[in-house]
Amino acid sequence: MIAEDDPRVSQIGHPAPPWLVNYADLMTELVCFFVILYALSAALNKDMQKAQQDVQEMIKDGQMQGQVLMDKEGMRITLEEQSQVAFFESGRAELTDQMKGQMDKLSGVLLKLSEKHDIVVEGHTDNVPIFTRQFASNWELSTGRATNVVMYLLEKNFPPKRMAAVGYGEYHPVVPNDSEINRKKNRRVVFFIKNTPYPEAKPGAGTGGSQKITVSEGAAPAASEPASDGLVPAAETADSQAPPAAPPAQEEGEGN
């Protein structure tokens, strides 16, 4: 038996406390977890990176004017009006032929992304006021423009469940609206391709406790029973009033 003072005995010092061993194991697991997350993120964003390169090539070649930005939420493709290219007529929401040409160039890239990603079309205007029979404000105008862009893409077999339209009006300018050049930059369409898709409803979800009401064709729904005191609800006795006349349309100004 070797004595403890024998020089051949290795001196290993005091053993590590138990919490340090657990802490080291936790750190190792966290590192592995983040490595896996990074690998998954790179695989999921591979199609986004390819789309970003394709759009940047179009902008570089002069096929369109705009920019492409990517962050943790997804990718934003911004189309900006050029000096000789107008996406919409002033105060109107219909796509011009020039805008349709831009969409035809971009639709191939967006269609591939729509297989896995949700696409939100954003409409933006300048700050020139609008008040017409069709559009009461720039909110309505920008929403109408975004909706028409979505409808145009749906004609090209885009999946409707992946598409959405939103209007921001004049409230998200990229530059001050102090000149016609800047107002043109603020009149833009943005395609927001989201990394996280909208959650789909699970089969049978939301049906618990619901009551199904069937009304035969041509039959009027049954009227509700009168109140216990015999009074008829006010909604049934009040005389219908004609809606107020719409205010006269304001002349459309330049811009929007």
mmCIF file of C-alpha atoms in Angstrom:
data_model
loop_
_atom_site.group_PDB
_atom_site.id
_atom_site.type_symbol
_atom_site.label_atom_id
_atom_site.label_comp_id
_atom_site.label_asym_id
_atom_site.label_seq_id
_atom_site.Cartn_x
_atom_site.Cartn_y
_atom_site.Cartn_z
ATOM 1 C CA MET A 1 0.000 0.000 0.000
ATOM 2 C CA ILE A 2 1.348 3.399 -1.026
ATOM 3 C CA ALA A 3 1.542 6.027 1.655
ATOM 4 C CA GLU A 4 -0.167 9.353 1.162
ATOM 5 C CA ASP A 5 3.131 11.214 1.353
ATOM 6 C CA ASP A 6 4.604 9.142 -1.465
ATOM 7 C CA PRO A 7 5.566 11.487 -4.373
ATOM 8 C CA ARG A 8 3.947 9.076 -6.811
ATOM 9 C CA VAL A 9 0.545 10.005 -5.472
ATOM 10 C CA SER A 10 -1.055 12.720 -7.646
ATOM 11 C CA GLN A 11 -2.333 15.770 -5.882
ATOM 12 C CA ILE A 12 -5.758 16.565 -7.360
ATOM 13 C CA GLY A 13 -6.895 19.078 -4.776
ATOM 14 C CA HIS A 14 -10.406 19.419 -3.428
ATOM 15 C CA PRO A 15 -13.296 18.061 -5.510
ATOM 16 C CA ALA A 16 -15.560 20.557 -7.272
ATOM 17 C CA PRO A 17 -18.817 21.466 -5.511
ATOM 18 C CA PRO A 18 -21.932 19.693 -6.878
ATOM 19 C CA TRP A 19 -23.562 22.907 -8.181
ATOM 20 C CA LEU A 20 -20.581 23.618 -10.436
ATOM 21 C CA VAL A 21 -20.986 20.290 -12.215
ATOM 22 C CA ASN A 22 -24.682 20.980 -12.797
ATOM 23 C CA TYR A 23 -23.910 24.492 -13.997
ATOM 24 C CA ALA A 24 -21.371 23.189 -16.516
ATOM 25 C CA ASP A 25 -23.915 20.673 -17.828
ATOM 26 C CA LEU A 26 -26.502 23.436 -18.217
ATOM 27 C CA MET A 27 -24.107 25.654 -20.155
ATOM 28 C CA THR A 28 -23.251 22.784 -22.501
ATOM 29 C CA GLU A 29 -26.931 22.103 -23.160
ATOM 30 C CA LEU A 30 -27.620 25.778 -23.859
ATOM 31 C CA VAL A 31 -24.793 25.957 -26.370
ATOM 32 C CA CYS A 32 -26.130 22.883 -28.156
ATOM 33 C CA PHE A 33 -29.651 24.363 -28.129
ATOM 34 C CA PHE A 34 -28.565 27.626 -29.760
ATOM 35 C CA VAL A 35 -26.504 25.792 -32.357
ATOM 36 C CA ILE A 36 -29.605 23.805 -33.343
ATOM 37 C CA LEU A 37 -31.714 26.981 -33.496
ATOM 38 C CA TYR A 38 -29.163 28.648 -35.737
ATOM 39 C CA ALA A 39 -29.086 25.658 -38.072
ATOM 40 C CA LEU A 40 -32.880 25.584 -38.306
ATOM 41 C CA SER A 41 -33.057 29.337 -38.894
ATOM 42 C CA ALA A 42 -30.504 29.133 -41.688
ATOM 43 C CA ALA A 43 -32.470 26.348 -43.362
ATOM 44 C CA LEU A 44 -35.803 28.207 -43.088
ATOM 45 C CA ASN A 45 -34.373 31.496 -44.378
ATOM 46 C CA LYS A 46 -32.606 29.941 -47.338
ATOM 47 C CA ASP A 47 -35.561 30.702 -49.618
ATOM 48 C CA MET A 48 -35.739 34.251 -48.232
ATOM 49 C CA GLN A 49 -32.074 34.850 -48.958
ATOM 50 C CA LYS A 50 -32.508 33.585 -52.521
ATOM 51 C CA ALA A 51 -35.516 35.871 -53.009
ATOM 52 C CA GLN A 52 -33.580 38.818 -51.602
ATOM 53 C CA GLN A 53 -30.787 38.242 -54.097
ATOM 54 C CA ASP A 54 -33.255 37.975 -56.995
ATOM 55 C CA VAL A 55 -35.017 41.236 -56.115
ATOM 56 C CA GLN A 56 -31.732 43.052 -55.569
ATOM 57 C CA GLU A 57 -30.636 41.954 -59.043
ATOM 58 C CA MET A 58 -33.861 43.403 -60.507
ATOM 59 C CA ILE A 59 -33.248 46.712 -58.727
ATOM 60 C CA LYS A 60 -29.607 46.742 -59.815
ATOM 61 C CA ASP A 61 -30.576 46.073 -63.433
ATOM 62 C CA GLY A 62 -33.049 48.968 -63.354
ATOM 63 C CA GLN A 63 -36.139 46.789 -63.758
ATOM 64 C CA MET A 64 -37.678 48.415 -60.690
ATOM 65 C CA GLN A 65 -36.895 51.029 -58.066
ATOM 66 C CA GLY A 66 -36.970 50.215 -54.368
ATOM 67 C CA GLN A 67 -35.137 48.374 -51.655
ATOM 68 C CA VAL A 68 -35.054 45.052 -49.843
ATOM 69 C CA LEU A 69 -34.544 44.776 -46.084
ATOM 70 C CA MET A 70 -34.443 41.640 -43.946
ATOM 71 C CA ASP A 71 -34.684 41.358 -40.163
ATOM 72 C CA LYS A 72 -35.742 38.815 -37.564
ATOM 73 C CA GLU A 73 -39.426 39.300 -38.435
ATOM 74 C CA GLY A 74 -39.042 38.699 -42.149
ATOM 75 C CA MET A 75 -38.269 40.512 -45.393
ATOM 76 C CA ARG A 76 -39.686 43.819 -46.650
ATOM 77 C CA ILE A 77 -39.663 44.608 -50.361
ATOM 78 C CA THR A 78 -40.459 48.269 -51.006
ATOM 79 C CA LEU A 79 -41.502 49.445 -54.459
ATOM 80 C CA GLU A 80 -41.014 53.152 -55.087
ATOM 81 C CA GLU A 81 -42.459 55.204 -57.916
ATOM 82 C CA GLN A 82 -39.965 56.330 -60.529
ATOM 83 C CA SER A 83 -40.045 59.604 -62.418
ATOM 84 C CA GLN A 84 -41.869 58.015 -65.355
ATOM 85 C CA VAL A 85 -43.634 55.224 -63.440
ATOM 86 C CA ALA A 86 -46.814 55.865 -61.442
ATOM 87 C CA PHE A 87 -48.349 52.965 -59.530
ATOM 88 C CA PHE A 88 -51.760 54.653 -59.171
ATOM 89 C CA GLU A 89 -53.498 57.717 -60.533
ATOM 90 C CA SER A 90 -53.883 60.574 -58.066
ATOM 91 C CA GLY A 91 -56.709 59.837 -55.633
ATOM 92 C CA ARG A 92 -57.462 56.447 -57.175
ATOM 93 C CA ALA A 93 -56.775 52.838 -56.159
ATOM 94 C CA GLU A 94 -56.729 51.056 -59.523
ATOM 95 C CA LEU A 95 -53.360 49.691 -60.605
ATOM 96 C CA THR A 96 -51.860 51.415 -63.615
ATOM 97 C CA ASP A 97 -50.409 49.384 -66.467
ATOM 98 C CA GLN A 98 -46.967 50.388 -65.226
ATOM 99 C CA MET A 99 -47.734 48.979 -61.775
ATOM 100 C CA LYS A 100 -49.027 45.768 -63.313
ATOM 101 C CA GLY A 101 -45.734 45.480 -65.184
ATOM 102 C CA GLN A 102 -43.830 45.821 -61.912
ATOM 103 C CA MET A 103 -46.045 43.175 -60.329
ATOM 104 C CA ASP A 104 -45.501 40.793 -63.223
ATOM 105 C CA LYS A 105 -41.737 40.991 -62.653
ATOM 106 C CA LEU A 106 -42.032 40.494 -58.905
ATOM 107 C CA SER A 107 -44.787 37.877 -58.828
ATOM 108 C CA GLY A 108 -42.462 34.982 -59.692
ATOM 109 C CA VAL A 109 -40.344 35.620 -56.606
ATOM 110 C CA LEU A 110 -43.320 36.203 -54.333
ATOM 111 C CA LEU A 111 -45.189 33.126 -55.556
ATOM 112 C CA LYS A 112 -42.381 30.829 -54.421
ATOM 113 C CA LEU A 113 -42.309 32.503 -51.003
ATOM 114 C CA SER A 114 -46.083 32.227 -50.603
ATOM 115 C CA GLU A 115 -45.769 28.444 -50.355
ATOM 116 C CA LYS A 116 -44.309 28.752 -46.830
ATOM 117 C CA HIS A 117 -44.661 32.398 -45.818
ATOM 118 C CA ASP A 118 -47.488 34.861 -45.271
ATOM 119 C CA ILE A 119 -47.325 38.020 -47.393
ATOM 120 C CA VAL A 120 -48.771 41.308 -46.154
ATOM 121 C CA VAL A 121 -49.170 44.064 -48.739
ATOM 122 C CA GLU A 122 -48.855 47.537 -47.201
ATOM 123 C CA GLY A 123 -50.231 50.659 -48.843
ATOM 124 C CA HIS A 124 -48.707 54.069 -48.052
ATOM 125 C CA THR A 125 -49.647 57.551 -49.297
ATOM 126 C CA ASP A 126 -48.296 61.061 -48.954
ATOM 127 C CA ASN A 127 -49.929 63.658 -46.689
ATOM 128 C CA VAL A 128 -52.023 65.424 -49.320
ATOM 129 C CA PRO A 129 -55.599 65.336 -47.924
ATOM 130 C CA ILE A 130 -58.278 63.476 -49.839
ATOM 131 C CA PHE A 131 -62.045 63.473 -49.312
ATOM 132 C CA THR A 132 -64.072 61.972 -52.130
ATOM 133 C CA ARG A 133 -67.196 59.849 -52.382
ATOM 134 C CA GLN A 134 -65.019 56.749 -52.631
ATOM 135 C CA PHE A 135 -62.247 57.566 -50.159
ATOM 136 C CA ALA A 136 -62.861 59.630 -47.044
ATOM 137 C CA SER A 137 -59.187 59.741 -46.066
ATOM 138 C CA ASN A 138 -55.759 58.464 -47.004
ATOM 139 C CA TRP A 139 -56.399 55.426 -44.795
ATOM 140 C CA GLU A 140 -59.174 54.233 -47.084
ATOM 141 C CA LEU A 141 -57.127 55.105 -50.147
ATOM 142 C CA SER A 142 -54.034 53.207 -49.010
ATOM 143 C CA THR A 143 -56.119 50.207 -47.946
ATOM 144 C CA GLY A 144 -57.909 50.156 -51.301
ATOM 145 C CA ARG A 145 -54.605 50.229 -53.140
ATOM 146 C CA ALA A 146 -53.142 47.410 -51.060
ATOM 147 C CA THR A 147 -56.293 45.358 -51.563
ATOM 148 C CA ASN A 148 -56.163 45.796 -55.330
ATOM 149 C CA VAL A 149 -52.543 44.640 -55.337
ATOM 150 C CA VAL A 150 -53.566 41.514 -53.435
ATOM 151 C CA MET A 151 -56.449 40.875 -55.829
ATOM 152 C CA TYR A 152 -54.073 41.174 -58.779
ATOM 153 C CA LEU A 153 -51.757 38.585 -57.204
ATOM 154 C CA LEU A 154 -54.673 36.245 -56.520
ATOM 155 C CA GLU A 155 -55.321 36.215 -60.257
ATOM 156 C CA LYS A 156 -51.838 34.726 -60.584
ATOM 157 C CA ASN A 157 -52.726 31.739 -58.370
ATOM 158 C CA PHE A 158 -51.389 33.088 -55.087
ATOM 159 C CA PRO A 159 -52.887 31.191 -52.110
ATOM 160 C CA PRO A 160 -55.515 33.468 -50.510
ATOM 161 C CA LYS A 161 -54.802 32.193 -46.992
ATOM 162 C CA ARG A 162 -51.237 33.513 -47.301
ATOM 163 C CA MET A 163 -52.232 37.017 -48.411
ATOM 164 C CA ALA A 164 -53.316 40.108 -46.470
ATOM 165 C CA ALA A 165 -53.720 43.828 -47.206
ATOM 166 C CA VAL A 166 -53.242 46.751 -44.828
ATOM 167 C CA GLY A 167 -53.287 50.514 -45.301
ATOM 168 C CA TYR A 168 -51.167 52.937 -43.273
ATOM 169 C CA GLY A 169 -52.257 56.122 -44.983
ATOM 170 C CA GLU A 170 -49.816 58.995 -44.569
ATOM 171 C CA TYR A 171 -48.625 58.028 -41.088
ATOM 172 C CA HIS A 172 -45.458 56.075 -41.881
ATOM 173 C CA PRO A 173 -43.444 58.344 -44.199
ATOM 174 C CA VAL A 174 -39.862 57.452 -45.005
ATOM 175 C CA VAL A 175 -38.960 61.101 -45.662
ATOM 176 C CA PRO A 176 -40.646 64.427 -44.787
ATOM 177 C CA ASN A 177 -43.517 65.386 -47.094
ATOM 178 C CA ASP A 178 -41.967 68.768 -47.876
ATOM 179 C CA SER A 179 -41.440 68.397 -51.630
ATOM 180 C CA GLU A 180 -42.942 66.570 -54.580
ATOM 181 C CA ILE A 181 -39.860 64.350 -54.797
ATOM 182 C CA ASN A 182 -40.266 63.284 -51.172
ATOM 183 C CA ARG A 183 -44.007 62.808 -51.525
ATOM 184 C CA LYS A 184 -43.337 60.478 -54.427
ATOM 185 C CA LYS A 185 -41.033 58.421 -52.199
ATOM 186 C CA ASN A 186 -43.717 58.145 -49.541
ATOM 187 C CA ARG A 187 -46.267 56.897 -52.070
ATOM 188 C CA ARG A 188 -45.130 53.308 -52.018
ATOM 189 C CA VAL A 189 -46.161 49.676 -51.760
ATOM 190 C CA VAL A 190 -44.397 47.337 -49.313
ATOM 191 C CA PHE A 191 -44.463 43.553 -49.396
ATOM 192 C CA PHE A 192 -43.838 42.148 -45.925
ATOM 193 C CA ILE A 193 -42.920 38.460 -46.107
ATOM 194 C CA LYS A 194 -43.226 37.101 -42.585
ATOM 195 C CA ASN A 195 -40.948 34.473 -41.086
ATOM 196 C CA THR A 196 -43.704 33.133 -38.832
ATOM 197 C CA PRO A 197 -46.868 32.044 -40.666
ATOM 198 C CA TYR A 198 -50.326 32.777 -39.320
ATOM 199 C CA PRO A 199 -51.447 29.847 -37.119
ATOM 200 C CA GLU A 200 -53.989 27.650 -38.825
ATOM 201 C CA ALA A 201 -57.109 26.476 -37.029
ATOM 202 C CA LYS A 202 -57.003 22.892 -35.803
ATOM 203 C CA PRO A 203 -59.785 20.518 -36.906
ATOM 204 C CA GLY A 204 -62.709 20.719 -34.505
ATOM 205 C CA ALA A 205 -61.358 23.783 -32.708
ATOM 206 C CA GLY A 206 -63.965 26.250 -31.508
ATOM 207 C CA THR A 207 -66.939 23.912 -31.979
ATOM 208 C CA GLY A 208 -67.432 22.951 -28.349
ATOM 209 C CA GLY A 209 -70.679 24.211 -26.952
ATOM 210 C CA SER A 210 -71.706 25.907 -30.196
ATOM 211 C CA GLN A 211 -75.290 25.683 -31.414
ATOM 212 C CA LYS A 212 -76.087 25.099 -35.050
ATOM 213 C CA ILE A 213 -79.073 27.022 -36.410
ATOM 214 C CA THR A 214 -80.600 25.921 -39.701
ATOM 215 C CA VAL A 215 -82.923 28.165 -41.704
ATOM 216 C CA SER A 216 -84.675 26.666 -44.684
ATOM 217 C CA GLU A 217 -84.310 28.439 -47.989
ATOM 218 C CA GLY A 218 -86.857 31.191 -48.477
ATOM 219 C CA ALA A 219 -88.007 31.115 -44.867
ATOM 220 C CA ALA A 220 -87.609 34.144 -42.665
ATOM 221 C CA PRO A 221 -85.908 33.603 -39.299
ATOM 222 C CA ALA A 222 -88.230 33.329 -36.329
ATOM 223 C CA ALA A 223 -88.914 36.617 -34.565
ATOM 224 C CA SER A 224 -87.822 36.919 -30.986
ATOM 225 C CA GLU A 225 -90.517 36.607 -28.360
ATOM 226 C CA PRO A 226 -91.802 39.872 -26.804
ATOM 227 C CA ALA A 227 -90.540 40.893 -23.412
ATOM 228 C CA SER A 228 -92.275 39.554 -20.360
ATOM 229 C CA ASP A 229 -93.891 42.942 -19.647
ATOM 230 C CA GLY A 230 -95.550 42.991 -23.051
ATOM 231 C CA LEU A 231 -93.482 45.889 -24.339
ATOM 232 C CA VAL A 232 -92.100 45.757 -27.819
ATOM 233 C CA PRO A 233 -88.371 46.482 -28.092
ATOM 234 C CA ALA A 234 -87.581 49.992 -29.177
ATOM 235 C CA ALA A 235 -85.612 48.735 -32.185
ATOM 236 C CA GLU A 236 -88.862 47.299 -33.617
ATOM 237 C CA THR A 237 -90.995 50.403 -33.078
ATOM 238 C CA ALA A 238 -88.572 53.186 -33.943
ATOM 239 C CA ASP A 239 -89.218 54.737 -37.323
ATOM 240 C CA SER A 240 -86.403 54.177 -39.751
ATOM 241 C CA GLN A 241 -84.553 57.309 -40.549
ATOM 242 C CA ALA A 242 -82.912 58.034 -43.865
ATOM 243 C CA PRO A 243 -79.127 58.204 -43.664
ATOM 244 C CA PRO A 244 -77.671 61.696 -43.763
ATOM 245 C CA ALA A 245 -76.775 62.953 -47.194
ATOM 246 C CA ALA A 246 -73.155 62.433 -48.128
ATOM 247 C CA PRO A 247 -71.074 65.625 -48.066
ATOM 248 C CA PRO A 248 -70.095 67.022 -51.444
ATOM 249 C CA ALA A 249 -66.946 65.474 -52.846
ATOM 250 C CA GLN A 250 -63.801 67.483 -52.462
ATOM 251 C CA GLU A 251 -61.664 68.014 -55.517
ATOM 252 C CA GLU A 252 -58.680 65.653 -55.571
ATOM 253 C CA GLY A 253 -55.376 67.367 -55.072
ATOM 254 C CA GLU A 254 -52.062 66.407 -56.508
ATOM 255 C CA GLY A 255 -50.367 63.558 -54.747
ATOM 256 C CA ASN A 256 -51.758 60.662 -52.722
#
